[in-house]
Each structure stands twice: as C-alpha cells, then as structure tokens.
C-alpha cells in the first residue's frame, strides 16, 4: 500500500516535491527555515470532512488556532468553512479572511469583557461558554448593548484519557467546560434571561484523537443533556462536537473522517440538532512541511547530531509534547522506497531505516536549550552541511506556536498550488523583532 500520509509531498528522481514544485527551488527562493503548504492537500482534507458528514449538512468551522495564516483562512472560507476562534485576535483573522457572513464560533475559558463585546458587535454565531460566571457576564454585556447572545454551553463529558495529558480536554480535572454533573443546573439559571439564548451544546474532547469511540460516547452523553436543556425550555438547535480528529504523523495510525461521522451521526440524528465541527489539525496538519538546512553535523557523548536551522521556536511540538514528526532528506543519496518500510514496527516507520548509511541521529536546532530538538535517535542517512531536510506534518500548531525565542525571526510561509508558489508570510526581520520596544535609556 503506498504511503498516503502526505500525498502532495512525493519524491521524483530523488528530489522531494510539493505538488509540482521541487522544494529545493523553494529553499533557494525563500530561504530556510520555511513552511511549505500544499493547497491541494488543504482542500482535500476539508473536502473529506464535508463529504463524510454530508448527510448532516454540517457547519464546518475551521479551527484558526491550528493555523491562522490569512491565506489559509481565506481558502477555508472560500470553500465553505466557518471559523472556530479562541481570542479576539483569531476572531479578527476570521473577519479579515472569511467571506461576509461566515459563521464564527468563539470558545475559550477566559474571554475578556472587551472580547465578548467585540464578538457580539461582530456577529458571533455562537459563544461556547465554559463557566457559570462567563454565562452571566455574557448575558449582562449583551443586555447592556441591547442584544441577545447566542450561546452553546460547553460540557466536559468526563471521558477516559485519550490523548496527551496537555491536550486532553474531556477528562475530569481540566479547566475546560462545565461539569457534566452540574451543567443542567447552570442552564437553569438563565431560563428567561433576555441577555442569552442557550441554543446549543458544545464539547471538544481533546487533540489529537486517534479513535472514533470517544466521539460516540461524547455524542451520546450530549444527547442526554440536550433533552434535559429542552425540558427546561431552552430551544437547543446545535450540537458542536469540536475538533480533535487525529492525523498520520507516523504512517497510517489515524482514522478517516468517515469513522468519526459514523460515531457521531446516530446520536446527532436523534437530537434533531444541526451539527457543528471544529477541525483544525485534520485539515492543515499534513498539508505542510517545515523545510530546514543542515548547518553542521557532529558526534559527541556517543551521539550523532544533525544541527539544522529550524529550532524549537519554529516547531515546538517535539519539545512540548514529545511529538513525532517524520524527517526526510530532501535529496537523499539513494532512492526512497515507494512503500516506506515499517518492518512490523508501527513506532519506527521511517523509510530510511534499512537504507545504506543509515544511523541514529538527533536532529537539533540552534536554540540554547538541550530541549531544542525535532527528533531524537532517528535513523537517518548521513547528511552534510548545506543539505535540506523536510520535517513532515508541520502544518498544524507549527507556525501558530512559533516564537521569537533567542531573537530568532519567525520563518516564512509559502503556499504551493500545482507549479505555482506564493509567499503567504514573509520572513521576519530584526526590525520586526524590536518593533514594539522602546529603547528609552538611549
Ligand atoms: N475546538 C476547540 C475548542 C479546541 O480547543 C481545539 C484545539 C480545536 C477545536 C481544534 O482541534 P484540532 O482539530 O486541531 O485537533 N498545540 C497542540 C494542540 C492543541 C489543541 C488545542 N485545541 C498540538 O500541537 O498538538
């Protein structure tokens, strides 16, 4: 079976291409580190979600936090997506790039009064409300400006652990949502409150989730709550199942969107609600590579290091979550096998492990921390100064989590479609780094 993990990134004659562009050309033109996105991959994955859930005519709200670049947000909006946002900044991105009237849902445990008012004045489709105080604050602000705020209560459905502890949002004891035991009592406090209309139920289980079953359990628990809200007199019309659909970081460990649809649709149908989804990673995760250039190699303390110009400030996921991102040379010395060798070991699917000259190496960046690495003990062919590396599955939570640590300008981003490439974010400069600072003692 061919590896379909990142279809739009394939080797031709020992050179990695993004769609029809050799990425070597992009490195030369735009420099490194560089995020390279495939427009075809983005649209394929959005379409996969829309198609899998078509029977329910879902409102697909692309999760801006995964990748908020204006061009990517615009592409999503042009192809029928609304937006899931978690701050005024993300809301403004949705307004700037989305088509007029695009639906924006606003989640997050800590919305400020100013953000709430901004959302109300800019046509928020639904607030996903995460606490009783937030609910009453929204009601007060809405009342003050003479509107009724549309609200979905976010429940923590109290499911077993299902992903990394830092990104599991539906286990007991996390800050997200309202407790499933008390959410119905909270809903009761705003029956007949003219400031808010509870019209939906929201949950976001965590991210990434590789199994469909938690969605089945969540939707069933949701259905039960919706019945109780309705009994209180709330006109519940929306069930928002959030995002979290996992992707193939290694090989084919993730589920297709259809598996999640199968899990969610039965309870949804019984609820009679309109479905909302908030996928981010599923759409953008495997649409991009982070392209880097090898600066040096060295062997020290019994280990081999590839020191390249992308660092934890560019892609923090390996450092923060111990995440696995495949890393391949852009122009390998030997042919890349069409079927990457997994040798029955799903944890080591690296296509180079059986290639000549392959040995375990740590891929690290220039940042001054031992935690600055993109991969540890990774079987890779030997590389030399100037070689290019591709860090795969970098489209989601790559650039949005990038920082200027060590005063490193953030990377540029380029969007490829067919043979065409366009810069969608220029590389930062030193002037950008100090733009907000006042050198007041000079
Ligand atoms: N909806 C809500 C309310 C969320 O909190 C999130 C993600 C999403 C939707 C989108 O989830 P997705 O479909 O992208 O999995 N930085 C971490 C992931 C944090 C996810 C935060 N919330 C990472 O790099 O793995």
GROMACS .gro file of C-alpha atoms and ligand atoms in nm, residues 63 65-66 84 107 154 167 202 204 206-208 242-245 278-282 317 321 396-397 401, ligand 1:
model
   51
   63UNK     CA    1  -1.010   2.594   1.389
   65UNK     CA    2  -0.561   2.813   1.628
   66UNK     CA    3  -0.418   2.527   1.421
   84UNK     CA    4  -1.363   2.836   1.538
  107UNK     CA    5  -1.461   2.913   2.261
  154UNK     CA    6  -1.951   2.360   2.672
  167UNK     CA    7  -0.415   1.841   2.523
  202UNK     CA    8  -2.056   2.217   2.277
  204UNK     CA    9  -1.419   1.941   2.239
  206UNK     CA   10  -0.900   1.682   2.305
  207UNK     CA   11  -0.644   1.669   2.029
  208UNK     CA   12  -0.523   1.462   1.852
  242UNK     CA   13  -1.546   2.035   1.842
  243UNK     CA   14  -1.229   1.924   1.665
  244UNK     CA   15  -0.954   1.683   1.756
  245UNK     CA   16  -0.959   1.433   1.467
  278UNK     CA   17  -1.423   2.248   1.457
  279UNK     CA   18  -1.144   2.058   1.280
  280UNK     CA   19  -0.802   2.219   1.263
  281UNK     CA   20  -0.521   1.966   1.259
  282UNK     CA   21  -0.713   1.721   1.038
  317UNK     CA   22   0.570   2.016   1.935
  321UNK     CA   23   0.467   1.707   2.382
  396UNK     CA   24  -0.094   2.240   1.240
  397UNK     CA   25   0.036   2.408   1.556
  401UNK     CA   26   0.304   2.821   1.817
  443LIG     N1   27  -1.205   2.333   1.914
  443LIG     C1   28  -1.157   2.365   2.034
  443LIG     C2   29  -1.245   2.421   2.136
  443LIG     C3   30  -1.021   2.345   2.061
  443LIG     O1   31  -0.973   2.375   2.181
  443LIG     C4   32  -0.936   2.292   1.960
  443LIG     C5   33  -0.794   2.270   1.985
  443LIG     C6   34  -0.993   2.262   1.835
  443LIG     C7   35  -1.129   2.285   1.815
  443LIG     C8   36  -0.913   2.210   1.719
  443LIG     O2   37  -0.855   2.088   1.744
  443LIG     P1   38  -0.787   2.008   1.623
  443LIG     O3   39  -0.895   1.969   1.526
  443LIG     O4   40  -0.688   2.097   1.562
  443LIG     O5   41  -0.724   1.888   1.684
  443LIG     N2   42  -0.096   2.250   2.037
  443LIG     C9   43  -0.144   2.113   2.043
  443LIG    C10   44  -0.291   2.103   2.012
  443LIG    C11   45  -0.378   2.191   2.099
  443LIG    C12   46  -0.522   2.184   2.062
  443LIG    C13   47  -0.599   2.293   2.129
  443LIG     N3   48  -0.737   2.297   2.097
  443LIG    C14   49  -0.059   2.028   1.948
  443LIG     O6   50   0.030   2.082   1.883
  443LIG     O7   51  -0.080   1.908   1.941
   0.00000   0.00000   0.00000
